[in-house]
Amino acid sequence: MESIIRKAPESFREKPHLDNYDATIARFSWAQAEQLLDGLPNGGGLNMAHEAVDRHLQHGRGDKVAIRWLGKGGGRRELSYAELARETNRFANALQGLGVLPGERVFLLLGRLPELYLALLGALKARCVVSPLFSAFGPEPIATRAEMGDARVLVTTPELYRRKIQGLRDRLPGLRHVIVVGEAMAGEDGVHDWSALVAPASADYTIAPTDRESTSLLHFTSGTTGRPKGAVHVHAAVLAHAVTGRYALDLHENDVFWCTADPGWVTGTSYGILAPLVCGVTNVVVEAEFDAQTWYEVLQRERVSVWYTAPTAIRMMMKLGAEAVKAYRFPALRFMASVGEPLNPEAVVWGLEAFGLPFHDNWWQTETGGIMVSNYAAMDIKPGSMGRPLPGITAAVVSRNGGGGIELVTQPDVDGELALQTPWPSMMRGYLNEDERYRKCFVDGWYLTGDLVRRDGDGYYWFVGRADDVIKSAGHLIGPFEVESALLEHPAVAEAGVIGLPDPMVGEVVKAFVALKPGFQPDEALRRELLGHARKRLGAAVAPKQIDFRNSLPRTRSGKIMRRLLKARELGLPEGDLSTLESDEKK
Ligand code: ATP
Ligand code: MG
């Protein structure tokens, strides 16, 4: 699928912030971008929560809806920027009242409840370090992260506390305070009820001077390739959130924005909380998990204008067909974006068919703190490409030479590792307790991402695969994404995961695991048809030699296919760290 999706300026409902890529790149500087922020009063430095919340009161947005929360049972709560300022002040005061000090770690383990958002922003005001976890994590992943991160405070619900925390309190001697949201639980040692502690706290709070380089967030990676790493981020990252919210997501003053990610994954914090609030838009939060129909209803009823989601969800919607989408109307929707995994060309084009808009893929990692490579509202899309680097970001394709150095690949269309020139404001400042591993990510002023890509002659980047996942077969380097995308073009295929299996003749052979769309039978005839389809699309050297059918593929809680697990299971090897595996896939 080579066709380009052209952007016609007359079709833009808002003039894109980045209307001319080359010109914007040429004039951009991070120093000038500081104008997008206010900074704390009287030269008090930079604090994420001030930029996301308090400053909007001085810009006439006090009454504007900051967060529109849609609860599981049909509940609805709106918080204006002024209310958000007051409620987060209460939480900051509550922490201070408990004697919690700046720099101490506040862990969040609660579903997408309003209190999650209040606690995160309030703790940032108090200059604590926040670490949001998936509420679906089991006790062990919670304990290891809280131990590693030296959790001092935990905000959770009574139910999660009883099921997952109570039994491991003695492993967490540093955990002094547990704040529970919901039914009262008074009496337990160090357990406070949110309603008794936070609600009566003062709604006035002055953020103390904050060093922009002080730690703000601790985010664990998705664990797709192994044991999750704790990426340390600082308050200065908020500048990247402002810039990427503006250029990559094209957020405008009147937008209603919805990021579907949970804050347990970095996307749900950087773009589910910080970027939209920093840009002063209305941020929709949906408590419920994915359900296609519910999602279409939210898009329609809330008049969402900018929507940021992920390939897994898009593929699930594709499985149900474009017709299901057409029962709804989305007159407000003007920009759709995706992140987290490669977005197959098929999915980009399906967006056009189902919603009348393409999905705009973008690329980043927990370590980069914000979007680094993106498709933009005004830039033509080459389906299957993750786009071009953000203003302020210098990207390159590099090859590692044997001696620990790197060489820049200057010619187009050559595979190599994606590297980003340091520094940029949202770059991680460390891996928690893993200095050596952190240092190894940097060579000659470049951050090496561990992802293989190629850049074409127009400067678009194409994802090839994670360095760990790339298959070497008979002298070819095969990226699983290319093979998965070809399989996805077949009408029977809903999902595909591709791995290499050791082979004495050719090094590795390509094997695919496929989940089918409803109505298709996993039989021998279809297997042969898919093998033939792939061979025709990819050539015999790259096409899979084997295909197995599965009902679903193992994925992380952030929605990524765990190819390492497909491989380990296939080869009967140890399965490694499964702390982020979605529980229904656990054997
Ligand atoms: P771990 O590092 O623990 O193995 P992870 O890399 O999946 O987990 P994240 O930081 O959540 O943890 O994910 C970032 C990775 O996701 C990227 O390095 C890349 O491999 C993949 N990714 C994100 N967006 C895209 C995209 N648009 N296209 C292709 N891959 C993407
Ligand atoms: Mg990673």
Coordinates of C-alpha atoms and ligand atoms in Angstrom, one line a residue:
M1 CA 0.0 0.0 0.0
E2 CA 2.1 2.9 -1.3
S3 CA -0.6 5.5 -1.7
I4 CA -0.1 8.9 -0.1
I5 CA -2.9 10.6 1.8
R6 CA -2.8 14.2 0.7
K7 CA -3.9 17.0 3.0
A8 CA -6.0 19.7 1.4
P9 CA -5.7 23.0 3.3
E10 CA -9.3 23.9 2.5
S11 CA -10.4 20.9 4.5
F12 CA -8.8 22.0 7.8
R13 CA -11.3 23.0 10.4
E14 CA -8.6 24.7 12.4
K15 CA -5.5 26.2 10.9
P16 CA -2.9 23.7 11.9
H17 CA -0.2 25.0 14.3
L18 CA 2.4 23.3 12.2
D19 CA 1.2 24.3 8.7
N20 CA 4.6 24.2 7.1
Y21 CA 7.0 21.5 8.4
D22 CA 10.3 22.8 7.1
A23 CA 9.6 26.4 8.0
T24 CA 8.6 25.5 11.5
I25 CA 11.6 23.3 12.1
A26 CA 13.9 26.0 10.8
R27 CA 12.7 28.7 13.1
F28 CA 12.0 26.5 16.2
S29 CA 14.1 26.8 19.4
W30 CA 13.4 25.4 22.8
A31 CA 14.4 28.7 24.3
Q32 CA 11.7 30.5 22.3
A33 CA 9.2 27.8 23.0
E34 CA 9.4 28.8 26.7
Q35 CA 6.9 31.5 25.7
L36 CA 4.2 28.8 25.8
L37 CA 4.8 28.5 29.5
D38 CA 4.4 31.0 32.4
G39 CA 6.9 29.7 35.0
L40 CA 6.2 30.2 38.7
P41 CA 5.7 33.8 39.8
N42 CA 8.7 35.8 40.9
G43 CA 11.2 33.6 39.1
G44 CA 10.2 30.6 41.2
G45 CA 11.2 28.1 38.5
L46 CA 9.1 25.7 36.6
N47 CA 6.4 23.4 38.1
M48 CA 4.3 21.1 35.9
A49 CA 1.2 21.5 38.0
H50 CA 1.4 25.3 37.8
E51 CA 1.6 25.1 34.0
A52 CA -1.2 22.5 33.8
V53 CA -3.6 24.2 36.2
D54 CA -3.0 27.3 38.2
R55 CA -1.7 29.6 35.5
H56 CA -4.9 29.2 33.5
L57 CA -6.8 31.2 36.1
Q58 CA -4.7 34.2 35.1
H59 CA -5.5 33.7 31.5
G60 CA -9.3 33.8 31.8
R61 CA -9.8 30.0 31.8
G62 CA -11.0 29.6 35.4
D63 CA -14.5 28.7 34.5
K64 CA -13.6 26.5 31.5
V65 CA -14.0 22.7 31.9
A66 CA -10.5 21.2 32.5
I67 CA -11.5 17.6 33.2
R68 CA -14.7 16.0 32.1
W69 CA -14.9 12.6 33.9
L70 CA -17.2 9.9 32.6
G71 CA -17.7 7.2 35.2
K72 CA -18.3 3.5 34.6
G73 CA -21.9 3.6 35.9
G74 CA -22.9 6.6 33.9
G75 CA -21.6 9.1 36.5
R76 CA -20.3 12.4 35.3
R77 CA -18.1 15.0 37.0
E78 CA -16.8 18.2 35.5
L79 CA -14.0 20.2 37.1
S80 CA -13.3 23.7 35.9
Y81 CA -9.7 24.9 35.9
A82 CA -10.5 26.9 39.0
E83 CA -12.0 23.9 40.8
L84 CA -9.0 21.8 39.7
A85 CA -6.7 24.4 41.2
R86 CA -8.6 24.3 44.5
E87 CA -8.9 20.5 44.7
T88 CA -5.2 19.9 43.8
N89 CA -4.3 22.6 46.4
R90 CA -6.2 20.6 49.0
F91 CA -4.2 17.4 48.2
A92 CA -0.9 19.3 48.3
N93 CA -1.9 20.7 51.7
A94 CA -3.0 17.2 52.9
L95 CA 0.5 15.8 52.0
Q96 CA 2.2 18.7 53.7
G97 CA 0.0 18.1 56.8
L98 CA 1.2 14.5 56.9
G99 CA 4.8 15.7 56.9
V100 CA 5.5 14.3 53.4
L101 CA 8.5 16.1 52.0
P102 CA 9.5 17.3 48.5
G103 CA 11.2 14.5 46.6
E104 CA 9.3 11.8 48.4
R105 CA 7.5 9.3 46.3
V106 CA 3.7 9.2 45.9
F107 CA 2.4 6.1 44.2
L108 CA -1.0 6.0 42.6
L109 CA -2.9 2.8 42.3
L110 CA -6.5 3.6 41.4
G111 CA -8.6 3.3 38.3
R112 CA -9.3 6.4 36.3
L113 CA -11.1 8.1 39.1
P114 CA -11.1 11.9 39.5
E115 CA -9.0 11.6 42.6
L116 CA -6.2 10.1 40.5
Y117 CA -5.9 13.3 38.6
L118 CA -6.2 15.4 41.7
A119 CA -3.6 13.4 43.5
L120 CA -1.1 13.5 40.6
L121 CA -1.3 17.2 40.1
G122 CA -1.5 18.0 43.9
A123 CA 1.6 15.9 44.6
L124 CA 3.5 17.7 41.8
K125 CA 2.5 21.0 43.5
A126 CA 4.0 19.7 46.7
R127 CA 7.1 18.8 44.7
C128 CA 6.7 15.1 45.4
V129 CA 7.6 12.5 42.8
V130 CA 4.6 10.7 41.4
S131 CA 4.5 7.2 40.1
P132 CA 1.2 6.1 38.6
L133 CA 0.6 2.3 38.4
F134 CA -2.0 0.3 36.5
S135 CA -4.7 -0.6 39.0
A136 CA -5.0 -4.0 37.3
F137 CA -1.4 -5.0 38.4
G138 CA -1.3 -7.9 40.8
P139 CA 0.3 -7.6 44.3
E140 CA 3.8 -8.7 43.1
P141 CA 4.3 -6.1 40.3
I142 CA 3.0 -3.4 42.7
A143 CA 5.3 -4.5 45.5
T144 CA 8.4 -4.6 43.3
R145 CA 7.7 -1.1 41.9
A146 CA 6.8 0.4 45.2
E147 CA 9.9 -1.2 46.8
M148 CA 12.2 -0.1 43.9
G149 CA 10.7 3.4 44.0
D150 CA 10.7 3.7 47.9
A151 CA 7.0 4.6 48.0
R152 CA 6.2 6.9 50.9
V153 CA 2.6 7.5 50.1
L154 CA 0.1 5.4 48.2
V155 CA -3.3 6.6 47.0
T156 CA -5.7 3.7 46.3
T157 CA -9.2 2.4 46.9
P158 CA -10.3 0.3 49.9
E159 CA -10.9 -2.6 47.6
L160 CA -7.5 -2.5 46.0
Y161 CA -5.9 -1.9 49.4
R162 CA -7.5 -5.1 50.8
R163 CA -6.8 -7.2 47.8
K164 CA -3.4 -6.1 46.8
I165 CA -1.6 -4.0 49.4
Q166 CA -2.5 -5.2 52.9
G167 CA -0.7 -8.5 52.6
L168 CA 2.6 -6.8 51.6
R169 CA 2.8 -3.8 53.9
D170 CA 5.7 -5.4 55.8
R171 CA 7.7 -5.5 52.6
L172 CA 7.2 -1.7 52.3
P173 CA 8.5 -0.3 55.6
G174 CA 9.0 3.1 54.0
L175 CA 5.3 3.3 53.0
R176 CA 4.0 5.6 55.8
H177 CA 0.7 6.7 54.5
V178 CA -2.1 5.1 52.5
I179 CA -4.8 7.3 51.4
V180 CA -8.0 5.5 50.3
V181 CA -10.7 6.9 48.1
G182 CA -14.2 5.7 48.7
E183 CA -15.8 3.9 51.6
A184 CA -14.3 4.8 55.0
M185 CA -11.6 2.5 56.4
A186 CA -10.5 4.3 59.5
G187 CA -8.6 2.3 62.1
E188 CA -5.9 0.7 60.0
D189 CA -2.4 1.8 60.8
G190 CA -1.3 4.7 58.5
V191 CA -4.5 4.5 56.5
H192 CA -6.3 7.8 55.9
D193 CA -9.7 8.3 54.3
W194 CA -9.5 10.8 51.4
S195 CA -12.8 12.4 52.5
A196 CA -11.5 13.0 56.0
L197 CA -8.0 14.0 55.0
V198 CA -8.3 15.9 51.8
A199 CA -11.7 17.4 51.7
P200 CA -11.3 19.5 54.8
A201 CA -7.8 20.7 53.8
S202 CA -7.4 24.3 52.7
A203 CA -8.0 25.2 49.1
D204 CA -5.2 27.7 49.1
Y205 CA -1.7 26.7 48.4
T206 CA 1.4 28.4 47.1
I207 CA 3.7 26.2 45.1
A208 CA 7.2 26.7 46.5
P209 CA 10.0 27.5 44.1
T210 CA 10.7 24.5 41.9
D211 CA 13.9 23.7 40.2
R212 CA 13.0 22.7 36.6
E213 CA 15.5 19.8 36.9
S214 CA 13.9 18.4 40.0
T215 CA 12.3 15.0 39.6
S216 CA 8.5 15.0 39.0
L217 CA 7.5 11.6 37.7
L218 CA 8.7 8.1 37.9
H219 CA 7.3 6.0 35.0
F220 CA 7.9 2.3 34.5
T221 CA 8.2 1.1 30.9
S222 CA 5.8 -1.4 29.5
G223 CA 8.0 -4.5 29.9
T224 CA 7.5 -5.5 26.3
T225 CA 11.1 -6.7 26.0
G226 CA 11.9 -7.7 29.5
R227 CA 11.8 -6.4 33.1
P228 CA 10.3 -2.9 33.2
K229 CA 12.7 0.0 33.8
G230 CA 11.9 3.0 36.0
A231 CA 12.4 6.1 33.9
V232 CA 13.0 9.3 35.9
H233 CA 11.5 12.5 34.6
V234 CA 11.8 16.2 35.7
H235 CA 9.5 19.2 35.8
A236 CA 11.2 20.7 32.7
A237 CA 9.5 18.0 30.6
V238 CA 6.4 20.1 30.7
L239 CA 7.9 22.2 27.9
A240 CA 7.9 19.2 25.6
H241 CA 4.3 18.5 26.6
A242 CA 3.3 22.0 25.6
V243 CA 5.2 21.8 22.3
T244 CA 4.0 18.3 21.3
G245 CA 0.4 19.1 22.4
R246 CA 0.5 22.0 20.0
Y247 CA 2.4 20.6 17.0
A248 CA 1.9 16.8 17.1
L249 CA -1.7 16.7 18.4
D250 CA -2.6 20.2 17.0
L251 CA -4.5 21.2 20.2
H252 CA -6.4 24.5 19.9
E253 CA -8.2 26.5 22.6
N254 CA -11.6 25.1 21.9
D255 CA -10.7 21.4 21.5
V256 CA -12.3 18.6 23.5
F257 CA -9.5 16.1 23.7
W258 CA -9.6 12.4 24.6
C259 CA -6.6 10.3 25.2
T260 CA -7.7 6.7 25.8
A261 CA -4.6 5.6 27.6
D262 CA -4.4 4.8 31.3
P263 CA -2.0 6.9 33.4
G264 CA -0.3 3.6 34.4
W265 CA 1.3 3.9 31.0
V266 CA 3.3 7.0 30.2
T267 CA 0.9 8.1 27.5
G268 CA -1.9 8.3 30.0
T269 CA 0.1 10.8 32.0
S270 CA 2.0 12.9 29.4
Y271 CA -1.1 13.1 27.1
G272 CA -4.0 11.9 29.3
I273 CA -3.2 14.6 31.9
L274 CA -0.3 17.0 31.3
A275 CA -0.3 18.1 27.6
P276 CA -4.0 18.8 27.3
L277 CA -4.1 20.7 30.5
V278 CA -1.0 22.7 29.7
C279 CA -2.6 23.6 26.4
G280 CA -5.7 24.7 28.3
V281 CA -8.2 22.4 26.5
T282 CA -11.1 20.3 27.9
N283 CA -9.8 16.8 28.7
V284 CA -12.2 13.9 28.6
V285 CA -11.5 11.0 31.0
V286 CA -13.3 7.7 30.5
E287 CA -13.2 5.4 33.5
A288 CA -14.4 2.3 31.7
E289 CA -12.2 -0.1 29.7
F290 CA -12.3 -0.4 26.0
D291 CA -15.7 -1.2 24.4
A292 CA -16.2 -0.1 20.8
Q293 CA -19.7 1.0 21.1
T294 CA -19.1 2.9 24.3
W295 CA -16.2 4.7 22.6
Y296 CA -18.2 5.7 19.6
E297 CA -20.9 7.1 22.0
V298 CA -18.3 9.1 23.9
L299 CA -16.9 10.5 20.7
Q300 CA -20.3 11.5 19.5
R301 CA -21.9 12.7 22.7
E302 CA -19.0 14.6 24.1
R303 CA -18.1 16.2 20.7
V304 CA -14.5 15.0 21.0
S305 CA -12.5 17.0 18.4
V306 CA -9.0 15.5 18.9
W307 CA -8.6 11.8 19.8
Y308 CA -5.4 10.0 20.7
T309 CA -5.6 6.2 20.9
A310 CA -3.6 3.1 20.1
P311 CA -3.2 0.4 17.4
T312 CA -4.6 -2.4 19.6
A313 CA -7.9 -0.5 20.1
I314 CA -8.0 0.5 16.4
R315 CA -7.5 -3.1 15.3
M316 CA -10.3 -4.2 17.7
M317 CA -12.6 -1.6 16.1
M318 CA -11.5 -2.8 12.6
K319 CA -12.5 -6.3 13.6
L320 CA -16.1 -5.1 14.1
G321 CA -16.1 -3.3 10.8
A322 CA -16.6 0.3 9.6
E323 CA -20.3 -0.1 9.4
A324 CA -20.6 -0.2 13.2
V325 CA -18.9 3.3 13.2
K326 CA -21.3 4.7 10.6
A327 CA -24.2 4.4 12.9
Y328 CA -22.8 7.4 14.7
R329 CA -22.0 11.0 13.7
F330 CA -18.8 12.9 14.7
P331 CA -19.2 16.4 13.3
A332 CA -16.7 17.8 15.9
L333 CA -14.0 15.2 15.3
R334 CA -11.1 16.7 13.3
F335 CA -7.9 14.9 14.2
M336 CA -7.1 11.3 15.2
A337 CA -3.7 10.1 16.4
S338 CA -2.2 6.8 17.5
V339 CA 0.8 5.6 19.5
G340 CA 2.4 2.6 21.2
E341 CA 3.0 0.2 18.5
P342 CA 3.5 0.3 14.8
L343 CA 0.2 1.4 13.1
N344 CA -0.3 -0.8 10.1
P345 CA -1.1 1.1 6.8
E346 CA -4.3 -0.8 6.7
A347 CA -5.4 0.9 10.0
V348 CA -4.5 4.4 8.8
V349 CA -6.7 3.9 5.7
W350 CA -9.5 2.3 7.7
G351 CA -9.7 5.5 9.7
L352 CA -10.6 7.3 6.5
E353 CA -13.2 4.7 5.6
A354 CA -14.8 4.6 9.1
F355 CA -14.4 8.1 10.4
G356 CA -13.6 10.1 7.3
L357 CA -10.2 10.9 8.8
P358 CA -6.9 9.1 8.8
F359 CA -5.1 8.1 11.9
H360 CA -1.9 10.0 12.5
D361 CA 0.7 7.7 13.8
N362 CA 3.4 9.0 16.2
W363 CA 6.3 7.4 17.9
W364 CA 7.9 7.8 21.4
Q365 CA 8.9 5.9 24.5
T366 CA 8.6 6.1 28.2
E367 CA 12.3 7.3 28.1
T368 CA 11.6 10.2 25.7
G369 CA 8.8 11.6 27.9
G370 CA 6.9 13.0 24.9
I371 CA 6.2 12.5 21.2
M372 CA 9.4 12.6 19.1
V373 CA 8.3 11.6 15.6
S374 CA 4.9 12.3 14.3
N375 CA 2.5 12.7 11.4
Y376 CA 1.1 16.3 11.5
A377 CA -2.3 17.7 10.7
A378 CA -1.1 19.6 7.6
M379 CA 1.5 17.1 6.4
D380 CA 0.7 14.4 3.8
I381 CA 0.6 10.9 5.3
K382 CA 2.4 7.9 3.9
P383 CA 0.4 5.1 5.6
G384 CA 2.8 2.9 7.6
S385 CA 5.2 5.7 8.3
M386 CA 5.5 7.1 11.8
G387 CA 6.1 10.6 10.4
R388 CA 8.9 13.1 10.9
P389 CA 10.7 14.4 13.9
L390 CA 9.2 17.1 16.1
P391 CA 10.5 20.7 16.0
G392 CA 13.4 20.8 18.4
I393 CA 14.2 17.1 17.9
T394 CA 17.1 16.0 15.8
A395 CA 16.7 12.3 14.9
A396 CA 19.0 10.1 12.9
V397 CA 19.5 6.6 11.8
V398 CA 22.7 5.1 13.2
S399 CA 24.6 1.9 13.1
R400 CA 26.6 0.7 16.0
N401 CA 30.2 -0.1 15.2
G402 CA 31.8 -3.0 17.0
G403 CA 33.9 -0.7 19.3
G404 CA 31.0 0.8 21.2
G405 CA 30.7 3.9 18.9
I406 CA 28.1 4.7 16.3
E407 CA 28.0 5.9 12.7
L408 CA 25.3 8.1 11.2
V409 CA 23.6 6.5 8.2
T410 CA 23.2 9.4 5.8
Q411 CA 21.7 7.7 2.8
P412 CA 18.0 7.1 2.7
D413 CA 16.2 3.7 2.9
V414 CA 18.8 2.0 5.0
D415 CA 17.8 0.2 8.2
G416 CA 19.5 1.3 11.4
E417 CA 18.8 2.3 15.0
L418 CA 16.7 5.4 15.7
A419 CA 18.9 7.9 17.6
L420 CA 17.9 11.2 19.1
Q421 CA 20.3 14.0 19.7
T422 CA 20.5 15.0 23.4
P423 CA 19.2 16.9 25.2
W424 CA 15.5 17.7 25.0
P425 CA 13.4 18.8 27.9
S426 CA 11.4 15.6 28.5
M427 CA 14.4 13.2 28.1
M428 CA 14.6 10.8 31.0
R429 CA 17.2 11.8 33.5
G430 CA 17.9 8.2 34.7
Y431 CA 16.8 4.7 35.1
L432 CA 15.9 4.1 38.7
N433 CA 18.7 2.3 40.5
E434 CA 20.3 1.3 37.1
D435 CA 23.0 3.9 36.4
E436 CA 25.0 1.6 34.2
R437 CA 22.1 0.7 32.0
Y438 CA 21.2 4.4 31.7
R439 CA 24.7 5.4 30.7
K440 CA 24.7 2.7 28.0
C441 CA 21.8 4.4 26.2
F442 CA 23.9 7.4 25.3
V443 CA 26.8 7.5 22.8
D444 CA 28.5 10.7 21.5
G445 CA 25.6 12.9 22.4
W446 CA 22.9 10.7 21.0
Y447 CA 20.3 8.7 22.8
L448 CA 19.9 5.2 21.3
T449 CA 16.3 4.1 21.3
G450 CA 16.6 0.3 20.7
D451 CA 14.2 0.6 17.8
L452 CA 15.2 -0.1 14.2
V453 CA 13.8 2.3 11.5
R454 CA 14.6 3.6 8.1
R455 CA 14.2 7.1 6.8
D456 CA 13.1 7.6 3.2
G457 CA 14.2 10.3 0.7
D458 CA 11.4 12.7 2.0
G459 CA 12.6 12.4 5.6
Y460 CA 9.7 10.2 6.8
Y461 CA 10.7 7.5 9.3
W462 CA 9.5 3.9 9.0
F463 CA 9.4 1.5 11.9
V464 CA 11.2 -1.7 11.2
G465 CA 11.1 -3.4 14.6
R466 CA 12.6 -3.5 18.0
A467 CA 16.3 -4.4 17.8
D468 CA 15.4 -7.4 20.0
D469 CA 12.6 -8.6 17.6
V470 CA 14.3 -8.2 14.2
I471 CA 14.7 -11.6 12.4
K472 CA 17.8 -12.6 10.6
S473 CA 17.0 -15.1 7.9
A474 CA 19.3 -16.2 5.0
G475 CA 21.2 -12.9 5.1
H476 CA 18.0 -10.8 5.2
L477 CA 17.0 -8.5 8.1
I478 CA 13.3 -8.9 8.5
G479 CA 11.2 -6.5 10.6
P480 CA 8.2 -8.2 12.1
F481 CA 6.0 -5.1 11.5
E482 CA 6.4 -5.5 7.7
V483 CA 5.2 -9.1 7.8
E484 CA 2.4 -8.4 10.3
S485 CA 1.1 -5.5 8.1
A486 CA 1.1 -7.7 5.0
L487 CA -0.9 -10.3 6.9
L488 CA -3.3 -7.7 8.2
E489 CA -4.2 -6.7 4.6
H490 CA -5.9 -10.1 4.3
P491 CA -9.7 -9.8 5.1
A492 CA -9.6 -12.7 7.6
V493 CA -6.8 -11.3 9.8
A494 CA -7.5 -9.3 12.9
E495 CA -4.1 -9.4 14.5
A496 CA -0.7 -10.8 13.8
G497 CA 2.5 -11.3 15.8
V498 CA 5.7 -12.4 14.0
I499 CA 8.8 -14.0 15.4
G500 CA 12.0 -15.7 14.2
L501 CA 12.7 -19.3 15.1
P502 CA 16.2 -20.7 15.1
D503 CA 16.9 -22.7 12.0
P504 CA 20.2 -24.6 11.2
M505 CA 20.0 -23.7 7.5
V506 CA 19.0 -20.0 7.3
G507 CA 19.7 -18.7 10.8
E508 CA 16.0 -18.0 11.6
V509 CA 12.7 -18.7 9.9
V510 CA 9.7 -16.4 10.1
K511 CA 6.7 -17.7 12.0
A512 CA 3.4 -15.8 12.4
F513 CA 0.7 -16.1 15.0
V514 CA -2.6 -14.9 13.7
A515 CA -6.0 -14.1 15.3
L516 CA -8.9 -14.1 12.9
K517 CA -11.9 -11.7 12.5
P518 CA -15.3 -13.0 13.5
G519 CA -16.8 -15.4 10.9
F520 CA -13.5 -17.0 9.7
Q521 CA -12.5 -20.6 10.5
P522 CA -8.9 -21.4 11.5
D523 CA -8.5 -24.3 9.1
E524 CA -5.8 -25.7 6.8
A525 CA -7.3 -24.0 3.7
L526 CA -7.1 -20.6 5.3
R527 CA -3.6 -21.3 6.6
R528 CA -2.5 -22.1 3.1
E529 CA -4.2 -19.1 1.7
L530 CA -2.5 -16.8 4.2
L531 CA 0.9 -18.3 3.5
G532 CA 0.3 -17.7 -0.2
H533 CA -1.0 -14.2 0.3
A534 CA 2.1 -13.3 2.4
R535 CA 4.5 -14.9 -0.2
K536 CA 2.9 -12.8 -2.9
R537 CA 3.1 -9.6 -0.9
L538 CA 6.5 -10.1 0.6
G539 CA 8.4 -12.6 -1.5
A540 CA 9.5 -16.0 -0.4
A541 CA 12.6 -14.7 1.6
V542 CA 10.5 -12.6 3.9
A543 CA 7.2 -14.3 4.1
P544 CA 6.4 -16.6 7.1
K545 CA 7.1 -20.2 6.6
Q546 CA 4.7 -21.2 9.4
I547 CA 1.4 -19.7 10.6
D548 CA -0.4 -20.7 13.9
F549 CA -3.9 -19.5 14.8
R550 CA -4.6 -18.0 18.2
N551 CA -7.8 -16.6 19.7
S552 CA -5.8 -13.6 20.8
L553 CA -2.1 -12.6 21.2
P554 CA -0.3 -11.9 24.5
R555 CA 0.0 -8.2 25.1
T556 CA 1.1 -5.8 27.8
R557 CA -1.3 -3.7 29.8
S558 CA -0.4 -0.8 27.5
G559 CA -1.5 -2.9 24.6
K560 CA 1.7 -4.1 22.9
I561 CA 2.1 -7.5 21.4
M562 CA 4.7 -9.4 23.5
R563 CA 6.7 -11.1 20.7
R564 CA 9.3 -12.3 23.2
L565 CA 6.6 -14.3 25.0
L566 CA 5.3 -15.8 21.7
K567 CA 8.9 -16.9 21.1
A568 CA 9.6 -18.1 24.6
R569 CA 6.5 -20.3 24.6
E570 CA 7.2 -21.6 21.1
L571 CA 10.7 -22.6 22.2
G572 CA 9.8 -23.8 25.7
L573 CA 12.1 -21.1 27.2
P574 CA 11.5 -19.3 30.5
E575 CA 8.8 -16.7 30.0
G576 CA 10.7 -13.9 31.9
D577 CA 9.0 -11.0 33.6
L578 CA 5.3 -11.1 33.1
S579 CA 4.3 -8.4 35.5
T580 CA 2.8 -6.3 32.7
L581 CA 1.1 -9.1 30.9
E582 CA -2.7 -8.7 30.6
S583 CA -4.0 -11.2 33.1
D584 CA -6.3 -13.0 30.7
E585 CA -3.3 -14.1 28.7
K586 CA -1.5 -15.6 31.7
K587 CA -1.3 -19.4 31.6
Ligands
ATP1 P1 10.2 -2.1 27.6 O1 11.1 -1.0 27.3 O2 10.0 -2.3 29.1 O3 10.5 -3.4 26.9 P2 8.3 -0.8 25.9 O4 9.5 -0.4 25.1 O5 7.1 -1.4 25.2 O6 8.7 -1.7 27.1 P3 7.2 1.8 26.2 O7 8.1 2.9 26.6 O8 5.8 1.9 26.8 O9 7.8 0.5 26.7 O10 7.0 1.7 24.7 C1 7.9 2.4 23.8 C2 8.1 1.5 22.6 O11 6.9 1.2 21.9 C3 9.0 2.1 21.5 O12 10.3 1.9 21.8 C4 8.6 1.3 20.3 O13 9.2 0.0 20.2 C5 7.1 1.1 20.5 N1 6.3 2.2 19.8 C6 5.7 3.2 20.3 N2 5.1 4.0 19.4 C7 5.3 3.4 18.2 C8 5.0 3.6 16.9 N3 4.2 4.7 16.5 N4 5.4 2.8 15.9 C9 6.2 1.7 16.2 N5 6.5 1.4 17.5 C10 6.1 2.2 18.5
MG2 MG 11.3 0.2 25.7

